[in-house]
Tab-separated table of C-alpha atoms in Angstrom:
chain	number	residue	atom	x	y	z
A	239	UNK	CA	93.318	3.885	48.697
A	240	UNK	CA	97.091	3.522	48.174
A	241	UNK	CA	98.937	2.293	45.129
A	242	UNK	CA	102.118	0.703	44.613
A	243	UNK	CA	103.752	-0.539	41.109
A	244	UNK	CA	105.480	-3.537	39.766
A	245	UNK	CA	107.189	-4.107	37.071
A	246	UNK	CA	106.916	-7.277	35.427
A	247	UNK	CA	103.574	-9.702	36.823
A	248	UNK	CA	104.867	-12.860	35.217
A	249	UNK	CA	107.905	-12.996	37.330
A	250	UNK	CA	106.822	-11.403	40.272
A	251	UNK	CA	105.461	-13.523	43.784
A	252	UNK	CA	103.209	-12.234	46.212
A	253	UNK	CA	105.794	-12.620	48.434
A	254	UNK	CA	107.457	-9.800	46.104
A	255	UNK	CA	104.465	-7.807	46.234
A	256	UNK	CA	104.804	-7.866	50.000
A	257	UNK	CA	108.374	-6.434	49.910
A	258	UNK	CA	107.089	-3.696	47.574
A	259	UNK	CA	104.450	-2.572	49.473
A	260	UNK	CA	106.151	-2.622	52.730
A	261	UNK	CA	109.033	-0.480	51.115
A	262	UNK	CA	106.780	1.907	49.270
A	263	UNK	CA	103.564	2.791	51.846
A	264	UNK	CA	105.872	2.029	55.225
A	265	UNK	CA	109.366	2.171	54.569
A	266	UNK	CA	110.333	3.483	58.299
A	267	UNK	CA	108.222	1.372	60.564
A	268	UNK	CA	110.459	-1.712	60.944
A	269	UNK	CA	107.794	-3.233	62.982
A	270	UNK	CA	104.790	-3.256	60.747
A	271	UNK	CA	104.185	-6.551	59.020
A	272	UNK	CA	102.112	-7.321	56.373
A	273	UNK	CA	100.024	-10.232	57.619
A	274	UNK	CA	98.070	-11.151	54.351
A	275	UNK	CA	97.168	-10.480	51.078
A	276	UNK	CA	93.735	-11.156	49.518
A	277	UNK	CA	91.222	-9.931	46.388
A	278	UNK	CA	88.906	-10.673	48.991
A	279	UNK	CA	87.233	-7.893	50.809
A	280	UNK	CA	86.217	-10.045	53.528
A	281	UNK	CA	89.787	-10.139	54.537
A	282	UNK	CA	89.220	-6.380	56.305
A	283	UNK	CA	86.241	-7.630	58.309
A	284	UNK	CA	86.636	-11.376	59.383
A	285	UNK	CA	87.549	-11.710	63.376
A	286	UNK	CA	86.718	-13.988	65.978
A	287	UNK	CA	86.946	-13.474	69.802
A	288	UNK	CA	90.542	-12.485	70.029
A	289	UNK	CA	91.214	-10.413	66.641
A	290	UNK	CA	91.005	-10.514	63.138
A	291	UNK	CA	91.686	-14.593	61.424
A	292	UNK	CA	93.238	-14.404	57.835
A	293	UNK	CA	93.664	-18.088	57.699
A	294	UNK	CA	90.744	-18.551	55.066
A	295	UNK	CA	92.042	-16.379	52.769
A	296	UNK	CA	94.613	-18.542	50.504
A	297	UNK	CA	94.157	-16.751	47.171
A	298	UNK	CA	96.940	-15.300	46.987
A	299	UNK	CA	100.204	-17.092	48.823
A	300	UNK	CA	103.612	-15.899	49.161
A	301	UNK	CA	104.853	-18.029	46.433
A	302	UNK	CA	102.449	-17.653	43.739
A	303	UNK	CA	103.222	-15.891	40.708
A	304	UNK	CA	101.088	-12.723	40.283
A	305	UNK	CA	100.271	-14.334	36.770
A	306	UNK	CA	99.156	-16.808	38.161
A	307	UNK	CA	96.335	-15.542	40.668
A	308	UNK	CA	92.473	-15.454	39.913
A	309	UNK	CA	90.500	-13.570	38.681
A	310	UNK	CA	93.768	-12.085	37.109
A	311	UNK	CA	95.753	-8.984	38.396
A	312	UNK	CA	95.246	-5.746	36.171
A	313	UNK	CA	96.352	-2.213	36.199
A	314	UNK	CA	94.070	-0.750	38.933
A	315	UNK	CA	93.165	-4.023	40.325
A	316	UNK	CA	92.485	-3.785	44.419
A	317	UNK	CA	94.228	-5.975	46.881
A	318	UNK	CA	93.487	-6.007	50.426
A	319	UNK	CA	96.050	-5.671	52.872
A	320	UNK	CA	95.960	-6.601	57.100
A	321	UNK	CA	99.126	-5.276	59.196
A	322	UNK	CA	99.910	-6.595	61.936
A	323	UNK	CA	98.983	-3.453	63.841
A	324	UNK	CA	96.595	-0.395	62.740
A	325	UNK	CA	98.167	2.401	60.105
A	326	UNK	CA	96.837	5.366	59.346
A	327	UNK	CA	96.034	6.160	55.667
A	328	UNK	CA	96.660	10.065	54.753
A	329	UNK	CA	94.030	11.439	52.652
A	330	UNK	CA	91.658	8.797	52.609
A	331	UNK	CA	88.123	9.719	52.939
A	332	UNK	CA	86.168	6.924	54.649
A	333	UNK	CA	82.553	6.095	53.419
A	334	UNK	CA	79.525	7.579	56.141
A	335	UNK	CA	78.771	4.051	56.909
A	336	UNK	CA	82.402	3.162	58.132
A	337	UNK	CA	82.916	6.718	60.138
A	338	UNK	CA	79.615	5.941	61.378
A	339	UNK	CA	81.500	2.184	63.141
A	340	UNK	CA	79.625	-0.227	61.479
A	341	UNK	CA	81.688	-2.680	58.532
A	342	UNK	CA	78.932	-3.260	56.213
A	343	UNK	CA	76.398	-1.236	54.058
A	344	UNK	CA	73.100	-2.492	53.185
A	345	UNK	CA	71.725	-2.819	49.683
A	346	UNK	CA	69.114	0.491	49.846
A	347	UNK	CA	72.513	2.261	50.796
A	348	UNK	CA	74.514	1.240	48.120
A	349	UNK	CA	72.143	2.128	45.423
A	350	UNK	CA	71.271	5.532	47.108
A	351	UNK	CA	74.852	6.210	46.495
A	352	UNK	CA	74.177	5.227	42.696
A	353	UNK	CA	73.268	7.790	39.834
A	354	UNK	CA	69.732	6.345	38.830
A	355	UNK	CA	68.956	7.903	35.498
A	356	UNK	CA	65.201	9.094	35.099
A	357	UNK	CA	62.942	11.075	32.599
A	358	UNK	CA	62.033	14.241	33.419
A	359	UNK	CA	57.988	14.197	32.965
A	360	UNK	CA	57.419	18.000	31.900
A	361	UNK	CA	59.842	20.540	30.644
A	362	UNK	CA	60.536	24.094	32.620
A	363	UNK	CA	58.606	26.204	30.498
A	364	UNK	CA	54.788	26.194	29.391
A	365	UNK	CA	55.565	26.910	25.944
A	366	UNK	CA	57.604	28.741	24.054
A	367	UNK	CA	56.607	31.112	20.938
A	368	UNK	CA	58.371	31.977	17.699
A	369	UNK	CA	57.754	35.306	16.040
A	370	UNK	CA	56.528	33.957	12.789
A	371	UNK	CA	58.856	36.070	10.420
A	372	UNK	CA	61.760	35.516	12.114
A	373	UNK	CA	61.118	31.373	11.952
A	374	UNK	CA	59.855	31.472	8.523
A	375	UNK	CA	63.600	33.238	7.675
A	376	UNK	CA	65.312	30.857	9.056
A	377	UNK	CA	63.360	27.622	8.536
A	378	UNK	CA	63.645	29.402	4.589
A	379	UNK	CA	67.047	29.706	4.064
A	380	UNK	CA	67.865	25.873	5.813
A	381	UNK	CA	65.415	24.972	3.192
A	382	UNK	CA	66.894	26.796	0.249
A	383	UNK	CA	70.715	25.104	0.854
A	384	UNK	CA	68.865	21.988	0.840
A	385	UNK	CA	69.312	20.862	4.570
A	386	UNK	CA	72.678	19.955	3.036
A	387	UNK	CA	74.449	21.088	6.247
A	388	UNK	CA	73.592	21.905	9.895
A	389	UNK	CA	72.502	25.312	10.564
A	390	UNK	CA	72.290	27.295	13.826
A	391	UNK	CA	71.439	30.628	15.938
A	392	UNK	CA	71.154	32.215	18.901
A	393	UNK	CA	67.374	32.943	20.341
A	394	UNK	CA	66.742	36.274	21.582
A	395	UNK	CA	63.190	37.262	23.172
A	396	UNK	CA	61.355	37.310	26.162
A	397	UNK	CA	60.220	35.108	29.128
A	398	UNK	CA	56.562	36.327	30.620
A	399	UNK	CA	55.989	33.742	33.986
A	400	UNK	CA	56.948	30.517	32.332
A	401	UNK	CA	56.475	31.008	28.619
A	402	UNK	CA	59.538	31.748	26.508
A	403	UNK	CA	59.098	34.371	23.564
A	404	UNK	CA	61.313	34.691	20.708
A	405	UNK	CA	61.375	37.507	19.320
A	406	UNK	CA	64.655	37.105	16.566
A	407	UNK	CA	67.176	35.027	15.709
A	408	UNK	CA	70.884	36.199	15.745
A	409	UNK	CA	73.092	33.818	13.314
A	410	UNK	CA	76.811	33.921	14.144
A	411	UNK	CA	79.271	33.384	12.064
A	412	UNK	CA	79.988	29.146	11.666
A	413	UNK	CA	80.470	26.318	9.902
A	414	UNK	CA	78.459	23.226	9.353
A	415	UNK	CA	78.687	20.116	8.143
A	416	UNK	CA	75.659	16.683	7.856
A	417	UNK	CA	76.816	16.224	11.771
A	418	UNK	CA	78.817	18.836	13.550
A	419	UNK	CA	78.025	22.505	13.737
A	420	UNK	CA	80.766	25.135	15.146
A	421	UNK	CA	79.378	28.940	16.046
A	422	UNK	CA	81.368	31.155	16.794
A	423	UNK	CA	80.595	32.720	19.917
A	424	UNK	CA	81.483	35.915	22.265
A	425	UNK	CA	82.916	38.107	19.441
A	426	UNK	CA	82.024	41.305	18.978
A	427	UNK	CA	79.257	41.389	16.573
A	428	UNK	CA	77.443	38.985	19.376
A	429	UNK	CA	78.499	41.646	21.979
A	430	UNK	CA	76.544	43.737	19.433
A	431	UNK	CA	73.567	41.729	19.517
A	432	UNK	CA	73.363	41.674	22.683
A	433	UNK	CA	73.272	45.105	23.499
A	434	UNK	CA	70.689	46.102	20.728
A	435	UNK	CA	68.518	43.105	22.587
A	436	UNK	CA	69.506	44.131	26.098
A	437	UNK	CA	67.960	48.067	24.657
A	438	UNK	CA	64.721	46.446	23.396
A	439	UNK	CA	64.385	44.420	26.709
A	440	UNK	CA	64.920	41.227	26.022
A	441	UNK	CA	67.728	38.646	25.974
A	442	UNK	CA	69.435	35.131	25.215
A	443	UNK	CA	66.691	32.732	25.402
A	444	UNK	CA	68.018	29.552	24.202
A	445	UNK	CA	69.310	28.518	20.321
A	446	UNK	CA	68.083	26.585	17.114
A	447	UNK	CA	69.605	24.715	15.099
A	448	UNK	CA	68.867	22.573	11.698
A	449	UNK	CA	69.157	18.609	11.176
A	450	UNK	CA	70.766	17.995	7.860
A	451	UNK	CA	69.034	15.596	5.379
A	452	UNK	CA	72.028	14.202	4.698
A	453	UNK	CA	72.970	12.731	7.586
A	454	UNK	CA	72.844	8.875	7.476
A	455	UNK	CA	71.005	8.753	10.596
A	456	UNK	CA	68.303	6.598	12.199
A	457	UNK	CA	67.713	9.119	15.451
A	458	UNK	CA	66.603	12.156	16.727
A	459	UNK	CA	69.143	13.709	18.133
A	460	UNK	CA	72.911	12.807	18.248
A	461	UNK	CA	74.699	12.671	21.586
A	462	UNK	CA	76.855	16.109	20.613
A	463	UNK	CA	73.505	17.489	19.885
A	464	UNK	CA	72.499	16.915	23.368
A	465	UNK	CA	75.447	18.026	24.926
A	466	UNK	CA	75.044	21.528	22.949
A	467	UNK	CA	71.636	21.780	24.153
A	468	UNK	CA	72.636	21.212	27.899
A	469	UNK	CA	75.380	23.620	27.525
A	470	UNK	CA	73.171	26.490	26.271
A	471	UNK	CA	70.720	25.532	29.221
A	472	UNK	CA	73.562	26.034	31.770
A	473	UNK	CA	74.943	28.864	30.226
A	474	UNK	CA	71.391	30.428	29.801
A	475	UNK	CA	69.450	29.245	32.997
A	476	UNK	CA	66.941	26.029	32.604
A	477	UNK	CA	64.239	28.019	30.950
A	478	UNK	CA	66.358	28.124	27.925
A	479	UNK	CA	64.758	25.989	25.109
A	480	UNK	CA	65.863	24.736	22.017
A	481	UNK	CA	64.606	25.027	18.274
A	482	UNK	CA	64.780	22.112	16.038
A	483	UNK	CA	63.879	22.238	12.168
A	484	UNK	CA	64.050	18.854	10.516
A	485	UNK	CA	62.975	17.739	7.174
A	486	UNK	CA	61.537	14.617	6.594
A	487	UNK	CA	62.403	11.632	4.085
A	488	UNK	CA	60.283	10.338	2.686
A	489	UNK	CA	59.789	6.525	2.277
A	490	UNK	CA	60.944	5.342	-1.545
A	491	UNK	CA	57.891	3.257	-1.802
A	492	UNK	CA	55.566	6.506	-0.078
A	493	UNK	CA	57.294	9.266	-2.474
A	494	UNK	CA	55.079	10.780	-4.449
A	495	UNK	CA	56.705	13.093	-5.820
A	496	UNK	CA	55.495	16.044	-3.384
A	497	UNK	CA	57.871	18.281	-1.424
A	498	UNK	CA	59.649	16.592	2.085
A	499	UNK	CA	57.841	17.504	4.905
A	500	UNK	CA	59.485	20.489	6.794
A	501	UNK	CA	59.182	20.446	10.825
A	502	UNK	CA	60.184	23.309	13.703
A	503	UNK	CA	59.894	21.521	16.682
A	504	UNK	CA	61.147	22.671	20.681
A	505	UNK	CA	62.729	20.731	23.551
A	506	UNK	CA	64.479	21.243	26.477
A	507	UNK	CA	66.852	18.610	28.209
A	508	UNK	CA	66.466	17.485	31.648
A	509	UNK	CA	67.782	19.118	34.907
A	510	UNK	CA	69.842	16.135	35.812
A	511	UNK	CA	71.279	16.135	32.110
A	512	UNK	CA	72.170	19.658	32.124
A	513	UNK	CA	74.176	18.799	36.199
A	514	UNK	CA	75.929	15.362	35.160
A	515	UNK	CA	76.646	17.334	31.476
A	516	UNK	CA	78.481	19.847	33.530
A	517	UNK	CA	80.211	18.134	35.699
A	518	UNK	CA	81.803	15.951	32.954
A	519	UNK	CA	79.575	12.428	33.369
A	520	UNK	CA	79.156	12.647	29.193
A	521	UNK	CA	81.068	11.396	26.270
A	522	UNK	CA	80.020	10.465	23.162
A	523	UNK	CA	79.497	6.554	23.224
A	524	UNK	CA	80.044	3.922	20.221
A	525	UNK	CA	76.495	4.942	18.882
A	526	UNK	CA	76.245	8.203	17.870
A	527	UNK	CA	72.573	8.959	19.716
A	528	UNK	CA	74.310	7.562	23.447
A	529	UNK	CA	76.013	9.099	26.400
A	530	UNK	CA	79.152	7.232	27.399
A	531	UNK	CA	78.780	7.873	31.289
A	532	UNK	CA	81.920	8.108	33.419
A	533	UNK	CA	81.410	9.027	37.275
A	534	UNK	CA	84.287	12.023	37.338
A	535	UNK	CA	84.227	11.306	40.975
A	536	UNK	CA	84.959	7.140	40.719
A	537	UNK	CA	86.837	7.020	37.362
A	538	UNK	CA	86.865	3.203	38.167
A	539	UNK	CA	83.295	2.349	38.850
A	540	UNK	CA	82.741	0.688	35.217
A	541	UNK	CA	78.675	1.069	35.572
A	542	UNK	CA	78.025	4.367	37.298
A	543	UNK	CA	74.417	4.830	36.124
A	544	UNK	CA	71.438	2.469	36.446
A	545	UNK	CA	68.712	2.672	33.745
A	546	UNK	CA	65.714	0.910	35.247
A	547	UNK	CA	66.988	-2.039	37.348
A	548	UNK	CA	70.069	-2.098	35.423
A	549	UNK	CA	73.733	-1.336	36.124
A	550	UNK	CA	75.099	0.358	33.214
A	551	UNK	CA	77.681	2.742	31.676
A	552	UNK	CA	76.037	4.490	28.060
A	553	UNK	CA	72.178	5.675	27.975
A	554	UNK	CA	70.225	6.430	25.007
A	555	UNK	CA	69.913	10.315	24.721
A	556	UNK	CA	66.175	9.897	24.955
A	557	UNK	CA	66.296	10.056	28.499
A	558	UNK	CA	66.850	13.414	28.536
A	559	UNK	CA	64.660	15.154	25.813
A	560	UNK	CA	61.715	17.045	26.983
A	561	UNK	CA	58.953	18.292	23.997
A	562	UNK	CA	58.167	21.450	24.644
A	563	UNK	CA	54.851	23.067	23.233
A	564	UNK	CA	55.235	25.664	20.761
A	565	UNK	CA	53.915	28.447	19.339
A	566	UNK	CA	53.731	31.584	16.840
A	567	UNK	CA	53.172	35.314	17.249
A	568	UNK	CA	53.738	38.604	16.037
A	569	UNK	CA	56.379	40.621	18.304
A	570	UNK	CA	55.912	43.806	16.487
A	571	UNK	CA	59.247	43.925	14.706
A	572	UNK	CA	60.243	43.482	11.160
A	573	UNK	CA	62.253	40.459	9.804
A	574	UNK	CA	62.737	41.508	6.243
A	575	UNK	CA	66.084	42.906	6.423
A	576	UNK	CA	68.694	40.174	5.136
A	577	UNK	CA	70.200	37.621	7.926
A	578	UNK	CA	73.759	38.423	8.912
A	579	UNK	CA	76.818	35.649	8.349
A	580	UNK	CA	74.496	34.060	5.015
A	581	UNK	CA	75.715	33.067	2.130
A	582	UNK	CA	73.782	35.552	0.473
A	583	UNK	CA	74.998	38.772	2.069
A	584	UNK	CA	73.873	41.989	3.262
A	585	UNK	CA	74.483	45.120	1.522
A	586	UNK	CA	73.757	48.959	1.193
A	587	UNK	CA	71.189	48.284	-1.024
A	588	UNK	CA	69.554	46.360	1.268
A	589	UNK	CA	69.301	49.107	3.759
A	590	UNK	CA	68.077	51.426	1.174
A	591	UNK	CA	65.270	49.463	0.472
A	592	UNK	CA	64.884	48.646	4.457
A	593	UNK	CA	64.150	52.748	5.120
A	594	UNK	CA	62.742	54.201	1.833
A	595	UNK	CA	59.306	55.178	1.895
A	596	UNK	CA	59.017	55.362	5.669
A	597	UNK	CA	60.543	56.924	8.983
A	598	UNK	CA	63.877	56.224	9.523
A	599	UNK	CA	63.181	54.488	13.026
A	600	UNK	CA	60.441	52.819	11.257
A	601	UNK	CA	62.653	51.479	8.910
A	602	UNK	CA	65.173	50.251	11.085
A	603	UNK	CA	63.058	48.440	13.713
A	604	UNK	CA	64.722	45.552	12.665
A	605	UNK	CA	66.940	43.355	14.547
A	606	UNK	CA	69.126	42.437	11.582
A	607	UNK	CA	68.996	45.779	10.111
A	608	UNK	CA	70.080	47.374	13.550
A	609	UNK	CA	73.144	45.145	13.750
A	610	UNK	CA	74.203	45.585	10.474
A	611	UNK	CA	74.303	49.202	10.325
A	612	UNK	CA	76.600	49.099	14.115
A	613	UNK	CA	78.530	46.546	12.108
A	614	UNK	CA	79.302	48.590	9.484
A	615	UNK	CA	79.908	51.602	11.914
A	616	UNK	CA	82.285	49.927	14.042
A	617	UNK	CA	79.888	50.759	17.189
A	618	UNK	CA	81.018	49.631	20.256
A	619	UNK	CA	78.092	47.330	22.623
A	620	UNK	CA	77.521	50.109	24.197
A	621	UNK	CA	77.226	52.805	21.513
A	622	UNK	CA	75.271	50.263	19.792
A	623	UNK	CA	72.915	49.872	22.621
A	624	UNK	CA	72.242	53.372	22.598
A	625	UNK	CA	71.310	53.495	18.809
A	626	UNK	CA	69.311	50.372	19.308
A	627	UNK	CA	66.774	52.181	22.066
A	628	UNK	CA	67.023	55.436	19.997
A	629	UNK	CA	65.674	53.875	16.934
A	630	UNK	CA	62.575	51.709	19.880
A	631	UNK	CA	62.076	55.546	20.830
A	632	UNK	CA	61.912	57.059	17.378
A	633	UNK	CA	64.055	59.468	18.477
A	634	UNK	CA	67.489	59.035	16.193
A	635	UNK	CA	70.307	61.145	16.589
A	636	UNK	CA	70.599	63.536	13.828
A	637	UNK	CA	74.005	62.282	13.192
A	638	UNK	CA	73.485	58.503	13.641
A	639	UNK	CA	70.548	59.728	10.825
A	640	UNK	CA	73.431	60.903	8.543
A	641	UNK	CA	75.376	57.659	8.709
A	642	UNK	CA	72.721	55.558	7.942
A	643	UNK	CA	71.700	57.575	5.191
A	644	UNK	CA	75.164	57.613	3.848
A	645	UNK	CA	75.254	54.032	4.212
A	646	UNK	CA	72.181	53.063	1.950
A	647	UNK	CA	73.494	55.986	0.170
A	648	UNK	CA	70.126	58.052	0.530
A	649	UNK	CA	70.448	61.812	0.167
């Protein structure tokens, strides 16, 4: 409630201690004495008919080296204090059960007051459902590097009642390692992207992301993995989901020879992940797949969860994972156009071979192909908004028509 400092423990009395305190929390009330000293908490409570009787409490006497008192003294430790009269203590915020009059708390209160960690049964969402070009790309080109490094992208689609629709997959620039993937995030070409999706009515929906082969791991999902997911959940709303495509090692003993299994899998993390996530309860603990939990509110509360009947301070990420069913359908747009931010590029070619042989608008109904040719334009979000519904609408501007032309370099 109020701290004072020493300087050196091994020389320093109680009767020292006393002289601090009284200096630092009271210096100009001459008549306020510090009656005892205790680790004790009892010390605050213990009266008999005429007032409160400290003489049971002898851990800590005037003359005893601060060294030398049990359990020991540490940075942070708390020691009790009676005055000889009452103080007031600015800033203090007392517990319900003490404003309330009453000195004690009873268990059922105290572990109401504790964060009990518990699986969330069913996820948000019914289901959610991949356009099966757009997952094939992706799941593809993860496949072709080898799942050498992490992969990820934004999901952009639909939600109908409480079933999530993706409709494409928007891959910003990044970089990726076997454990930590960095996307870049609000710059323009997602500004972009968002507009041409805002024009075809949908929106952000949640991300993907790839699990790389080489990672030496014997999990699921890494802590920083589940932290990514929450964030995306808060940022998006908790009907966000999250795309996971894994291959899997075989056994030496089971390998055949055949191809590694490839898996796209969906999950969304629990509600009470995504709150304690955001109000800063996570780090990363000494195993890569646990939360280190830290009550932001009680920095010194060492176990601020409980896990079952268990006082703790880490939890296994599992606690928050939710499967989510998934599914595959056909959303009516093209995927063929090449991905932006690949290693293997986009060019003009590409768009020449995107829009000859058909319609223009045809052509371009294309998520990729759409954002590639504002790219290249240097369209704002809003001008490329308005080529985005132009090209839904079959109804292209004869001079947007020109620049794309010119672009694929079709007369």
């Amino acid at each position: 409630m109020e701290r004072v400092r020493v300087d050196e423990k091994r020389t320093t009395t109680v009767y020292d201690l006393k002289s601090v305190i009284k200096s630092s929390l009271f210096p100009d009330d001459q008549e306020q004495e510090i009656v005892a000293l205790s680790l004790r908490p009892e010390l605050l409570t213990t009266k008999d008919d005429v007032g409160f009787c400290p003489e049971g409490f002898t851990d800590m006497p005037d003359d005893a080296k601060l060294s030398d008192i049990r359990p020991p003294l540490e940075n942070g430790s708390v020691v009790n204090m009676l005055t000889s009269s009452a103080r007031t203590v600015e800033g203090v915020k007392l517990p319900d059960f003490l404003k309330a009059g009453r000195t004690t708390m009873t268990v059922e209160e105290m572990v109401a007051k504790q964060t009990r960690i518990e699986r969330q049964e069913s996820s948000s969402v019914a289901s959610v459902s991949f356009d099966m070009h757009a997952a094939n790309s992706f799941q593809a080109y993860v496949s072709s590097l080898g799942f050498h490094n992490k992969r990820g992208g934004i999901l952009y689609g639909e939600v109908k009642e409480d079933k999530v629709l993706v409709h494409a997959i928007y891959e910003p620039e990044q970089q990726g390692s076997a454990e930590e993937l960095q996307m870049e995030r609000s710059t323009p070409q997602e500004e972009r992207a968002d507009a041409i999706a805002t024009a075809w009515g949908w929106k952000k929906v949640g991300m993907v992301f790839s699990i790389s082969a080489k990672s030496d791991r014997d999990y699921m999902f890494s802590a920083t993995e589940v932290m990514s997911m929450s964030a995306i959940q808060e940022e998006l709303g908790e009907l966000a989901v999250t795309g996971v495509v894994s291959q899997e090692q075989p056994d030496e003993e089971d390998d055949d020879g055949s191809p590694p299994e490839v898996h796209f899998e969906a999950f969304q993390v629990s509600k009470q992940c995504v709150e304690l996530h955001g109000k800063g309860w996570f780090s990363v603990g000494d195993s890569a797949n646990e939360f280190k939990c830290r009550n932001p509110d009680d920095k010194k509360d060492r176990t601020p969860v409980i896990v079952g009947r268990t006082d703790v301070d880490r939890v296994d990420v599992d606690y928050f994972l939710v499967a989510v069913a998934i599914d595959s359908h056909s959303s009516g747009f093209t995927s063929t156009f090449p991905v932006e931010n690949r290693l293997t590029g986009q060019s003009s070619a590409d768009l020449k071979a995107q829009i000859s042989g058909k319609p223009l608008a045809q052509g371009l109904k294309d998520f990729h192909a759409v954002l590639y040719v504002t790219d290249q334009a240097g369209m704002s979000s809003g001008e490329a908004g308005s080529f985005a519904a132009s090209v839904l609408l079959g109804e292209i501007q004869s001079g947007h028509d020109m620049i794309v032309r010119s672009m694929a370099g079709v007369v």
